[in-house]
Structure formats: structure tokens, C-alpha cells
Amino acid sequence: MKKDFDAIVIGSGQAGPFLAVRLAAVGQRVAIIERNRVGGTCVNTGCIPTKTLVASAYSAHMVRRAADFGVQVDGTLRVDMKRVKARKNEITGKARSGLESLLKNTPNCTVYRGHARFESPQEIIVGGELLSAPQIFINVGGRATIPSMPGVANTPYLTNSTLLDLDVLPRHLVIIGGGYVGLEFGQIFRRFGSEVTIIEMAPRLIAHEDEDVSVEVQAILEREGVQVRLNATCIELKKFRDGEVGAHLDCTEGVPEVTGSHVLLAMGRASNTDDLGLEKSGVARDGHGYILVDNQLRTNVPGIWALGDCNGRGGFTHTSYNDFEIVAANLLDHEPRSVTDRITAYNLYIDPPLGRAGVTERAARATGRRVLKGSRPMSRVGRAIEKGETQGFMKVLVDADSKEILGATILGPGGDEAIHCLLDMMYARAPYTVLKNAMHIHPTVSELIPTILGELQPL
Ligand SMILES: Cc1cc2nc3c(=O)[nH]c(=O)nc-3n(C[C@H](O)[C@H](O)[C@H](O)COP(=O)(O)OP(=O)(O)OC[C@H]3O[C@@H](n4cnc5c(N)ncnc54)[C@H](O)[C@@H]3O)c2cc1C
């Protein structure tokens, strides 16, 4: 027998649950379907667990550096991976159960556990039950890409999900991929005490950033003993004698084989749209498997929307949540909102963190506009000097004619927070001179932003 709803939400990531609650609050009968753990990637295998590990790793790092600050720590440092994992589980568990009870306690909202598949543009099958609704919201997220290279089938490897289940310290973690997942895990495990090698096929890490950012991020990691292999393409995973695992590389420099105790595949994300029965819905995808959507996140099929990582328009928790806000505003608040209203912004949570907003220097140049740039190394920022954390730099890009801020990078202590003062100015579309003349609090990293804006030079 078919069960009728007003709306069906597939996936309980960073958009689906909040949309389900909003729709239910206006009296719609809503079904939300989750095949795994409520909260999706961010809560269970992404942002939240990794940031708890970043915090544990930071405390190990600061204990090692304690003497620099005049603090003596007697005895040997030992990282208790079981306790690290327990702390992570406690924090993610609270986030997950908070969401679970939100859904459970929402009137008009029914939670289904199981894998959802389209039967037709208005019908979904889950656990043998057929559900139908005139509105379907897809929020199925993504998973780690597993390439079909030789050796993958018979070599043990870890992903961002399975690495989080470890409660022992890898002796040597070989990470394939120098993107943000690989770099965060690389520094975390190095600080815990593992040997770490990061293998990247591009000539630099995080190659979508400006070169000065890639170079400084690499230097930060290498200063802590992370080994970085660039221009090295992993062409085969291998099992070696004595239980060692590793990668065979296509490279012109360095040894062609890297071995360690564990391999982490951090080679990007694949969209969870391949097993949704989309062919029965008529919903179109692009060549990478992302669902094609317009600026209000509507698919090509009326009555079906796609939100979060599966639409290829974001790739972060905040973009997925913003997708929810856009859909809710358009459908329920009669407030037209569009994906094009948002400004690119994200952080890389190595330590010190990288905060980014707007365009890179390379992209700013490519626009052909007259661009001004201001920058300053953290070694000339009082707050960074006081904290003994002078790695990194900040830079701001401004349109010389409109005076709008085009982009900003803060790689340094507090960069993940300080970036927001630039981001908010960008949303306000205020001329940079407003921020240049603002009085900021001393001593902070942010207090140097008005100073930088007073020293702009043509790019
Ligand atoms: C290691 C790591 C660290 C990260 N750190 C950050 C960070 O610091 N900040 C940040 O902003 N982003 C970070 N991200 C990215 C962020 O986690 C994702 O962008 C975000 O979680 C995407 O949310 P979503 O709503 O698209 O879907 P997801 O959170 O992926 O949720 C999708 C849900 O749909 C379910 N599902 C899939 N298919 C079906 C189906 N057919 N039937 C039923 N259910 C289904 C899945 O089980 C899942 O629960 C990180 C990602 C990783 C991997």
C-alpha cells in the first residue's frame, strides 16, 4: 500500500532535517529517509569528528612546545588514542542524538530508516514501503572516492570514515591526496606521533589556492615533519612483506614506492546519486554525477529539488545549510533567494588555520579588473607574536574602481574566525574604506586588517 505525504526528504545531512522541520511546522506531512546515521557526513565522518581530532592534536603539539613558553612538562608525552576516539564519539554522539530527537519530536514528521530509491518522479521505495509526495528533496551527500586503480581490491586502505574508527596510532600513515581532507588528517596524525607522507599528483598542495598559500601550507606541515611528495601520481596500491602497505608512484623525483603501516585514500568525493534510481525520476545529472539544479536548487523535474553536496554547488556544511535556507525562503517565506547570492567561503583546519573568502589572486587577475592588494606576514602581527604562532600571512584583494573587497586569505592564528569580518563586508557590498577606518580591538589578528587596507598596492 502506498503512503502519501506532502513532502519526502531523502538523506539527513545538513539540509534535509532542517527543511523537514520547517515544512512540518507549516502543517505539511513530511517523510525523511536516512540509510545510515542521522546527521550525515558532517556529524559522523566529516567536520565534527575531525575538528575534535584537530583539538586533541593541538594539545599534543602545545605540550611538545611547552618549554618555548617557559612551561616544563615532566615525563613522556603519550597520546591515548582510545581516549581521543572516546572524546570524538561523545561529541559526535551528542550532535547526532540532538538531531534525532529534533526529528522524532517534530509533529507531522516521520523518519524512515533505509535506502531510498525512486520508483517514479513522485514515488520513493524504502524498505519495501512505497511513499509518494508531490515534492521530493534530495539531500544524499557524498562519500570518499575510491579509484579503480590496480591493487585497490586486495590492499587494505582507510577512508575519512574508517580512519575515524581507529583506536591505535598508525606507525606510518601514507595519505594519497593533498586536498583539505588529506592535509587535515596529515597534520593531526603527525601531531599524535605517526610518521606521515602525503602524496599529491599536482605540482603543489591545495592547487586551487594561490601559489603563496600552497607553499606556506606545505612549509607549515614540513616543519612538523610531514613528508610531502609532489608531482607523484599513485598508480597502484600495494601490499608488501611484514604487513606493510603503500603506493607505487609515477614520478620523476624520489623513490617510486612509498610504504607505511596504513594508507588513507583522500582523493576527493563522489556523489551518492548513483544508487538512487534517478533514471526512474527523469532527474538529470552532470558528468561527475552531480544533480543539475537551477539557482533555486530545482532540478529539471518539477517538484524535485537537490540540496547539499549532491548538487555540486558547494561541498561544505555551510553551503548545504544555506541550500536549505534558500529552498525554505523560496517555498515558505516568499522571499526570493538564489545560490548566486552567496560568496565563496571556507576554512582549512590545519593549525594555524586557513580562512578564505571570495576570489583568489589568480581569479582576480583573470577578471581583467584593476585590483589592489594588501598583505602582511603573521611575523608582523602582534597577537601572533605574543602567541608564538607567527607562521602564515594575510592578504586582501580590492577592486580599485568599485572599492569592493573581492577576496581575502588569512593563514594564521585565528584565521578561521577573523576571515568573517572581511566576508561580512563583502556581503554588505560596502567599500573597503569602511573597514579601513574601523577601530578594531587590540591585540587581535583582526586589528591588522584596517592597517593592510591602508597600504594597498596595485596587483
Ligand atoms: C573529513 C571531512 C572533513 C570535513 N570538514 C568540513 C569542515 O570542517 N567544514 C565544512 O563546512 N565541511 C566539511 N566537510 C564537508 C561536509 O562534511 C559536507 O560538505 C557536508 O556534510 C555535506 O552535507 P550534505 O547535506 O550534502 O550531505 P551529507 O552530510 O553527506 O548527508 C547525506 C545523507 O544522506 C544519506 N543517504 C545517501 N543516500 C541515501 C539514500 N539513497 N537513501 C537514504 N539516505 C541516503 C547518507 O547516509 C547521509 O547521511 C568535511 C568532509 C569530510 C569528508
Coordinates of C-alpha atoms and ligand atoms in Angstrom, one line a residue:
M1 CA 0.0 0.0 0.0
K2 CA 1.2 3.5 -0.9
K3 CA 1.7 6.1 1.9
D4 CA 1.0 9.7 0.8
F5 CA 2.9 12.7 2.1
D6 CA 3.2 16.3 1.1
A7 CA 7.0 16.1 1.0
I8 CA 9.7 13.5 1.1
V9 CA 13.3 14.3 2.1
I10 CA 16.0 11.8 1.1
G11 CA 19.0 12.0 3.4
S12 CA 19.5 13.6 6.8
G13 CA 22.6 15.7 6.1
Q14 CA 23.0 19.4 6.7
A15 CA 19.9 20.5 4.7
G16 CA 17.3 17.7 4.9
P17 CA 16.5 17.6 8.6
F18 CA 16.1 21.4 8.9
L19 CA 13.9 21.5 5.8
A20 CA 11.8 18.6 7.1
V21 CA 11.2 20.5 10.3
R22 CA 10.3 23.8 8.5
L23 CA 7.9 22.0 6.2
A24 CA 6.3 20.1 9.1
A25 CA 5.9 23.3 11.0
V26 CA 3.6 24.7 8.4
G27 CA 1.4 21.6 8.6
Q28 CA 2.9 19.6 5.7
R29 CA 3.1 15.8 6.2
V30 CA 6.8 15.0 5.8
A31 CA 8.8 11.8 5.5
I32 CA 12.5 11.9 5.9
I33 CA 14.6 8.9 4.9
E34 CA 18.1 8.0 6.2
R35 CA 20.0 4.8 5.3
N36 CA 22.9 5.3 7.7
R37 CA 23.5 7.6 10.7
V38 CA 21.4 10.7 11.2
G39 CA 23.4 13.9 10.6
G40 CA 25.3 12.5 7.6
T41 CA 28.9 13.3 6.8
C42 CA 29.4 16.5 8.9
V43 CA 28.2 15.0 12.1
N44 CA 29.5 11.4 11.8
T45 CA 32.6 11.3 9.5
G46 CA 33.4 14.9 8.5
C47 CA 33.6 18.3 10.2
I48 CA 32.7 17.5 13.8
P49 CA 34.8 14.4 14.4
T50 CA 37.8 15.8 12.5
K51 CA 37.7 19.0 14.5
T52 CA 37.7 17.1 17.7
L53 CA 40.8 15.4 16.5
V54 CA 42.3 18.7 15.5
A55 CA 41.8 19.9 19.1
S56 CA 43.4 16.7 20.5
A57 CA 46.3 17.1 18.1
Y58 CA 46.7 20.8 19.0
S59 CA 47.0 19.9 22.7
A60 CA 49.7 17.3 22.0
H61 CA 51.5 20.0 19.8
M62 CA 51.4 22.6 22.6
V63 CA 52.7 20.1 25.2
R64 CA 55.7 19.5 22.9
R65 CA 56.2 23.2 22.6
A66 CA 55.5 23.9 26.3
A67 CA 59.2 24.7 27.1
D68 CA 59.1 27.5 24.5
F69 CA 56.6 29.3 26.7
G70 CA 58.5 28.6 29.9
V71 CA 56.4 25.7 31.0
Q72 CA 58.2 22.5 32.0
V73 CA 56.3 19.2 31.4
D74 CA 58.0 16.2 33.0
G75 CA 57.6 12.7 31.7
T76 CA 56.9 11.4 28.2
L77 CA 54.1 12.6 26.0
R78 CA 51.7 9.7 25.1
V79 CA 48.6 10.1 23.0
D80 CA 45.9 7.8 24.3
M81 CA 44.1 7.0 21.0
K82 CA 41.2 5.2 22.8
R83 CA 40.5 8.4 24.8
V84 CA 40.9 10.6 21.7
K85 CA 38.3 8.4 20.0
A86 CA 36.0 8.3 23.0
R87 CA 36.0 12.1 23.2
K88 CA 35.3 12.3 19.5
N89 CA 32.4 9.8 19.8
E90 CA 31.0 11.6 22.8
I91 CA 30.8 14.9 20.9
T92 CA 29.5 13.4 17.6
G93 CA 27.1 11.3 19.5
K94 CA 25.6 14.4 21.2
A95 CA 25.2 16.2 17.9
R96 CA 23.6 13.1 16.3
S97 CA 21.2 12.5 19.1
G98 CA 20.2 16.1 19.2
L99 CA 19.2 15.9 15.5
E100 CA 17.5 12.5 16.1
S101 CA 15.3 13.9 18.8
L102 CA 14.6 17.1 16.8
L103 CA 13.1 14.9 14.1
K104 CA 11.4 12.5 16.5
N105 CA 9.7 15.3 18.3
T106 CA 8.6 17.2 15.2
P107 CA 4.8 16.6 14.7
N108 CA 3.9 15.7 11.1
C109 CA 7.4 14.3 10.5
T110 CA 8.0 10.5 10.0
V111 CA 11.5 9.2 10.0
Y112 CA 12.2 6.1 7.8
R113 CA 15.4 4.1 8.2
G114 CA 16.6 2.5 5.0
H115 CA 17.9 3.1 1.5
A116 CA 15.6 5.2 -0.7
R117 CA 15.1 4.8 -4.4
F118 CA 12.9 6.5 -6.9
E119 CA 10.1 4.4 -8.4
S120 CA 8.7 7.4 -10.4
P121 CA 9.1 11.2 -10.2
Q122 CA 6.7 11.3 -7.2
E123 CA 7.3 7.9 -5.6
I124 CA 10.1 6.5 -3.4
I125 CA 10.6 3.0 -2.2
V126 CA 12.2 2.4 1.2
G127 CA 12.5 -1.0 3.0
G128 CA 9.7 -2.4 0.8
E129 CA 7.3 0.5 1.5
L130 CA 6.1 2.8 -1.2
L131 CA 5.9 6.5 -0.3
S132 CA 4.5 9.2 -2.6
A133 CA 4.6 13.0 -2.5
P134 CA 4.3 15.9 -4.9
Q135 CA 7.6 17.4 -3.5
I136 CA 10.8 15.5 -3.1
F137 CA 14.0 16.9 -1.7
I138 CA 17.3 15.1 -2.4
N139 CA 20.0 15.6 0.2
V140 CA 22.1 12.4 -0.2
G141 CA 25.6 13.9 0.1
G142 CA 28.7 12.1 -0.9
R143 CA 31.4 9.6 0.0
A144 CA 35.1 9.2 -0.4
T145 CA 36.1 8.5 -4.0
I146 CA 37.7 5.0 -4.4
P147 CA 39.6 5.0 -7.6
S148 CA 39.6 1.8 -9.7
M149 CA 43.4 1.6 -9.8
P150 CA 45.3 -1.7 -9.6
G151 CA 45.7 -3.1 -6.1
V152 CA 42.7 -1.4 -4.6
A153 CA 40.8 -4.7 -4.3
N154 CA 43.4 -6.5 -2.3
T155 CA 45.2 -3.8 -0.3
P156 CA 43.7 -2.6 2.9
Y157 CA 43.1 1.1 2.9
L158 CA 41.3 3.7 5.0
T159 CA 38.9 6.5 4.1
N160 CA 37.9 9.5 6.1
S161 CA 35.1 7.3 7.7
T162 CA 37.2 4.2 8.6
L163 CA 40.2 6.2 9.8
L164 CA 37.9 7.7 12.5
D165 CA 37.2 4.2 13.8
L166 CA 40.9 3.5 14.6
D167 CA 41.9 3.5 18.2
V168 CA 45.5 2.7 17.6
L169 CA 48.2 5.1 16.3
P170 CA 49.3 4.3 12.8
R171 CA 53.1 3.9 12.8
H172 CA 53.3 5.5 9.3
L173 CA 50.2 6.9 7.6
V174 CA 50.6 7.2 3.8
I175 CA 48.0 9.7 2.5
I176 CA 47.0 9.7 -1.1
G177 CA 45.7 13.2 -1.9
G178 CA 46.9 16.7 -0.9
G179 CA 43.5 18.3 -0.7
Y180 CA 41.9 19.6 2.5
V181 CA 40.9 16.1 3.9
G182 CA 44.4 14.8 3.4
L183 CA 46.1 17.8 4.9
E184 CA 43.9 18.0 8.0
F185 CA 44.4 14.3 8.7
G186 CA 48.1 14.5 7.9
Q187 CA 48.8 17.2 10.5
I188 CA 46.5 15.5 13.1
F189 CA 48.3 12.2 12.9
R190 CA 51.8 13.7 12.7
R191 CA 51.0 15.5 15.9
F192 CA 49.7 12.3 17.5
G193 CA 53.1 10.8 16.7
S194 CA 52.7 9.0 13.4
E195 CA 55.1 9.3 10.5
V196 CA 53.1 10.9 7.7
T197 CA 53.7 11.0 4.0
I198 CA 51.3 12.9 1.7
I199 CA 51.3 12.1 -2.0
E200 CA 50.0 14.6 -4.4
M201 CA 50.0 14.3 -8.2
A202 CA 49.8 18.1 -8.8
P203 CA 52.9 20.3 -8.5
R204 CA 51.6 21.8 -5.3
L205 CA 49.2 21.1 -2.4
I206 CA 45.7 22.5 -2.5
A207 CA 46.3 23.5 -6.1
H208 CA 43.1 25.6 -6.4
E209 CA 44.6 28.1 -3.9
D210 CA 47.1 30.8 -4.8
E211 CA 50.7 29.5 -5.0
D212 CA 51.8 31.5 -2.0
V213 CA 49.2 29.7 0.1
S214 CA 50.2 26.3 -1.2
V215 CA 53.8 27.0 -0.5
E216 CA 53.2 28.3 3.1
V217 CA 50.8 25.4 3.9
Q218 CA 53.4 22.9 2.8
A219 CA 56.1 24.6 4.8
I220 CA 53.9 24.6 7.9
L221 CA 53.4 20.8 7.5
E222 CA 57.0 20.0 6.7
R223 CA 58.3 22.0 9.7
E224 CA 56.4 19.5 11.8
G225 CA 57.9 16.5 10.0
V226 CA 55.1 15.7 7.5
Q227 CA 56.7 14.4 4.3
V228 CA 55.2 15.8 1.1
R229 CA 55.7 14.2 -2.3
L230 CA 54.5 16.4 -5.2
N231 CA 54.2 15.6 -8.9
A232 CA 53.7 12.0 -7.7
T233 CA 50.7 10.1 -9.1
C234 CA 49.7 7.0 -7.2
I235 CA 49.2 4.3 -9.9
E236 CA 48.9 1.3 -7.7
L237 CA 48.2 0.3 -4.1
K238 CA 50.4 -2.5 -2.9
K239 CA 50.7 -4.9 0.0
F240 CA 54.3 -5.5 1.0
R241 CA 56.0 -8.0 3.3
D242 CA 55.6 -7.7 7.1
G243 CA 52.1 -6.3 6.6
E244 CA 53.3 -3.0 5.1
V245 CA 51.1 -1.3 2.7
G246 CA 51.8 1.5 0.3
A247 CA 51.7 3.1 -3.1
H248 CA 53.5 2.7 -6.4
L249 CA 54.1 6.2 -7.8
D250 CA 54.5 7.6 -11.3
C251 CA 57.1 10.4 -10.5
T252 CA 60.2 11.9 -11.9
E253 CA 61.8 12.6 -8.5
G254 CA 62.1 10.5 -5.4
V255 CA 61.6 6.8 -4.8
P256 CA 58.7 5.3 -6.8
E257 CA 57.4 3.2 -3.9
V258 CA 56.2 4.6 -0.6
T259 CA 55.3 2.2 2.2
G260 CA 53.8 2.6 5.6
S261 CA 51.6 0.8 8.1
H262 CA 48.3 2.4 6.8
V263 CA 47.1 4.0 3.6
L264 CA 44.4 6.7 3.6
L265 CA 42.6 7.5 0.4
A266 CA 41.8 11.2 0.3
M267 CA 41.3 11.6 -3.4
G268 CA 38.1 13.6 -3.5
R269 CA 34.4 12.9 -3.0
A270 CA 31.9 11.1 -5.1
S271 CA 28.2 12.0 -5.1
N272 CA 25.7 9.5 -3.7
T273 CA 23.4 9.8 -6.7
D274 CA 24.4 6.5 -8.4
D275 CA 22.1 4.2 -6.4
L276 CA 19.0 6.5 -6.1
G277 CA 17.1 5.1 -9.1
L278 CA 17.3 8.6 -10.6
E279 CA 16.6 7.1 -14.1
K280 CA 13.1 6.4 -12.9
S281 CA 12.6 10.1 -11.9
G282 CA 14.0 11.7 -15.0
V283 CA 16.3 13.9 -12.9
A284 CA 19.4 14.9 -14.9
R285 CA 23.0 14.7 -13.6
D286 CA 26.2 16.1 -14.9
G287 CA 29.3 14.0 -16.0
H288 CA 30.5 13.9 -12.3
G289 CA 27.3 12.5 -11.0
Y290 CA 26.1 15.8 -9.5
I291 CA 22.4 16.6 -9.9
L292 CA 21.8 19.5 -12.1
V293 CA 19.9 22.4 -10.4
D294 CA 19.0 26.0 -11.2
N295 CA 19.8 28.8 -8.8
Q296 CA 16.9 28.0 -6.6
L297 CA 18.0 24.3 -6.4
R298 CA 15.2 23.0 -8.5
T299 CA 16.1 20.0 -10.7
N300 CA 14.8 19.6 -14.3
V301 CA 11.8 17.7 -13.0
P302 CA 9.1 19.9 -11.4
G303 CA 8.6 19.0 -7.8
I304 CA 12.1 17.7 -7.2
W305 CA 14.9 19.7 -5.6
A306 CA 18.6 18.7 -4.8
L307 CA 20.4 20.2 -1.8
G308 CA 23.9 19.9 -0.4
D309 CA 27.0 18.2 -1.8
C310 CA 24.9 16.1 -4.3
N311 CA 24.2 19.2 -6.4
G312 CA 27.8 20.1 -6.9
R313 CA 27.2 23.8 -6.0
G314 CA 29.0 23.8 -2.6
G315 CA 30.8 20.9 -0.9
F316 CA 30.7 22.2 2.6
T317 CA 28.3 22.0 5.6
H318 CA 27.6 25.8 5.4
T319 CA 26.7 25.5 1.7
S320 CA 24.4 22.6 2.4
Y321 CA 22.7 24.5 5.2
N322 CA 22.5 27.6 3.0
D323 CA 20.8 25.4 0.4
F324 CA 18.1 24.6 3.0
E325 CA 17.7 28.3 3.7
I326 CA 17.4 29.1 0.0
V327 CA 14.7 26.5 -0.6
A328 CA 12.8 27.3 2.5
A329 CA 12.8 31.0 1.8
N330 CA 11.6 30.5 -1.8
L331 CA 8.9 27.9 -0.9
L332 CA 7.7 29.0 2.5
D333 CA 8.7 32.6 3.1
H334 CA 8.0 34.0 -0.4
E335 CA 11.4 35.6 -0.1
P336 CA 13.3 35.1 -3.4
R337 CA 16.8 33.8 -2.6
S338 CA 19.4 32.3 -5.0
V339 CA 22.6 30.3 -4.8
T340 CA 24.2 33.2 -6.7
D341 CA 23.8 35.4 -3.7
R342 CA 26.4 33.6 -1.7
I343 CA 30.1 34.3 -1.6
T344 CA 32.6 31.5 -1.7
A345 CA 34.0 31.0 1.8
Y346 CA 35.7 28.1 3.6
N347 CA 38.4 27.2 6.1
L348 CA 41.2 24.6 6.0
Y349 CA 41.6 23.4 9.6
I350 CA 45.2 22.8 9.7
D351 CA 46.9 24.7 12.5
P352 CA 47.3 27.6 12.0
P353 CA 44.0 27.6 10.0
L354 CA 43.5 29.0 6.6
G355 CA 40.4 31.2 6.3
R356 CA 39.3 32.1 2.8
A357 CA 36.6 34.3 1.3
G358 CA 35.9 35.4 -2.2
V359 CA 38.3 35.0 -5.1
T360 CA 41.9 34.1 -5.2
E361 CA 44.6 36.4 -6.6
R362 CA 44.8 34.3 -9.7
A363 CA 41.0 34.6 -10.3
A364 CA 41.0 38.3 -9.5
R365 CA 43.7 38.9 -12.2
A366 CA 41.7 36.8 -14.7
T367 CA 38.7 39.2 -14.4
G368 CA 40.8 41.9 -16.1
R369 CA 39.7 44.4 -13.4
R370 CA 42.1 46.9 -11.7
V371 CA 42.9 45.1 -8.5
L372 CA 44.6 46.3 -5.4
K373 CA 46.3 44.1 -2.8
G374 CA 47.3 44.4 0.8
S375 CA 49.2 41.8 2.7
R376 CA 51.2 41.2 5.9
P377 CA 53.1 38.2 7.2
M378 CA 52.0 36.9 10.6
S379 CA 55.5 37.6 11.9
R380 CA 54.4 41.3 11.8
V381 CA 51.2 40.7 13.7
G382 CA 51.5 41.5 17.4
R383 CA 48.9 38.9 18.6
A384 CA 50.6 36.2 16.6
I385 CA 54.0 37.1 18.0
E386 CA 52.6 37.1 21.6
K387 CA 51.1 33.6 21.0
G388 CA 54.3 32.3 19.4
E389 CA 52.4 31.4 16.3
T390 CA 53.9 33.5 13.5
Q391 CA 53.6 31.2 10.6
G392 CA 51.4 32.3 7.7
F393 CA 50.2 35.6 6.3
M394 CA 47.1 37.5 5.4
K395 CA 46.1 39.3 2.2
V396 CA 43.1 41.2 0.9
L397 CA 42.1 42.0 -2.7
V398 CA 40.1 45.1 -3.6
D399 CA 38.5 46.3 -6.8
A400 CA 40.3 49.6 -7.5
D401 CA 37.3 51.2 -9.1
S402 CA 34.2 49.9 -7.2
K403 CA 36.3 49.7 -3.9
E404 CA 34.6 46.4 -3.1
I405 CA 36.6 43.7 -1.4
L406 CA 37.0 40.8 -3.9
G407 CA 38.8 38.2 -1.8
A408 CA 40.7 37.5 1.3
T409 CA 43.1 34.9 2.8
I410 CA 44.0 34.7 6.4
L411 CA 46.5 31.9 7.1
G412 CA 47.5 32.2 10.7
P413 CA 46.2 32.0 14.3
G414 CA 42.5 32.8 14.4
G415 CA 42.3 33.0 10.6
D416 CA 39.2 30.8 10.7
E417 CA 37.3 33.4 12.7
A418 CA 39.0 36.7 11.6
I419 CA 38.0 36.0 7.9
H420 CA 34.4 36.7 8.8
C421 CA 35.0 40.4 9.2
L422 CA 36.0 40.5 5.6
L423 CA 33.3 38.2 4.5
D424 CA 30.6 40.3 6.1
M425 CA 31.9 43.4 4.4
M426 CA 31.7 41.6 1.2
Y427 CA 28.1 40.7 1.9
A428 CA 27.3 44.3 2.8
R429 CA 29.0 45.3 -0.5
A430 CA 30.5 48.1 1.4
P431 CA 33.5 49.9 0.1
Y432 CA 36.8 48.7 1.7
T433 CA 37.3 52.2 3.2
V434 CA 34.6 51.5 5.8
L435 CA 36.7 48.7 7.2
K436 CA 39.9 50.6 6.7
N437 CA 38.5 53.3 9.0
A438 CA 37.0 50.9 11.6
M439 CA 38.5 50.7 15.0
H440 CA 39.4 47.1 15.8
I441 CA 40.2 45.6 19.2
H442 CA 43.8 45.3 20.4
P443 CA 45.5 42.9 20.5
T444 CA 44.0 40.7 17.8
V445 CA 44.9 39.4 14.3
S446 CA 41.8 41.3 13.0
E447 CA 43.2 44.6 14.1
L448 CA 45.7 44.5 11.3
I449 CA 43.0 44.3 8.6
P450 CA 42.3 48.0 8.6
T451 CA 46.1 48.6 8.5
I452 CA 46.5 46.4 5.5
L453 CA 43.6 48.2 3.8
G454 CA 45.5 51.4 4.3
E455 CA 48.6 50.0 2.5
L456 CA 47.0 48.7 -0.8
Q457 CA 49.2 48.4 -3.9
P458 CA 48.3 47.5 -7.5
L459 CA 48.3 43.8 -8.0
Ligands
LIG1 C1 36.9 14.5 6.6 C2 36.0 15.6 6.2 C3 36.0 16.8 6.9 C4 35.2 17.8 6.6 N1 35.3 19.0 7.3 C5 34.5 20.1 6.9 C6 34.5 21.3 7.6 O1 35.3 21.5 8.5 N2 33.7 22.3 7.3 C7 32.7 22.1 6.3 O2 32.0 23.0 6.1 N3 32.6 20.9 5.6 C8 33.5 19.9 5.9 N4 33.4 18.7 5.2 C9 32.3 18.6 4.2 C10 31.0 18.4 4.8 O3 31.0 17.3 5.7 C11 29.9 18.1 3.8 O4 30.0 19.1 2.8 C12 28.5 18.1 4.3 O5 28.4 17.2 5.4 C13 27.5 17.8 3.2 O6 26.3 17.7 3.7 P1 25.1 17.2 2.8 O7 23.9 17.8 3.5 O8 25.3 17.4 1.4 O9 25.0 15.6 3.0 P2 25.7 14.5 4.0 O10 26.0 15.1 5.2 O11 26.7 13.8 3.2 O12 24.4 13.6 4.3 C14 23.8 12.8 3.3 C15 23.0 11.7 4.0 O13 22.2 11.1 3.0 C16 22.2 9.7 3.3 N5 21.8 9.0 2.1 C17 22.6 8.9 0.9 N6 21.9 8.2 0.0 C18 20.7 7.8 0.6 C19 19.7 7.0 0.1 N7 19.6 6.5 -1.1 N8 18.6 6.8 1.0 C20 18.7 7.3 2.2 N9 19.7 8.0 2.7 C21 20.7 8.3 1.9 C22 23.6 9.4 3.8 O14 23.6 8.2 4.6 C23 23.9 10.7 4.6 O15 23.5 10.5 6.0 C24 34.2 17.7 5.6 C25 34.1 16.5 4.9 C26 35.0 15.4 5.2 C27 34.9 14.1 4.5

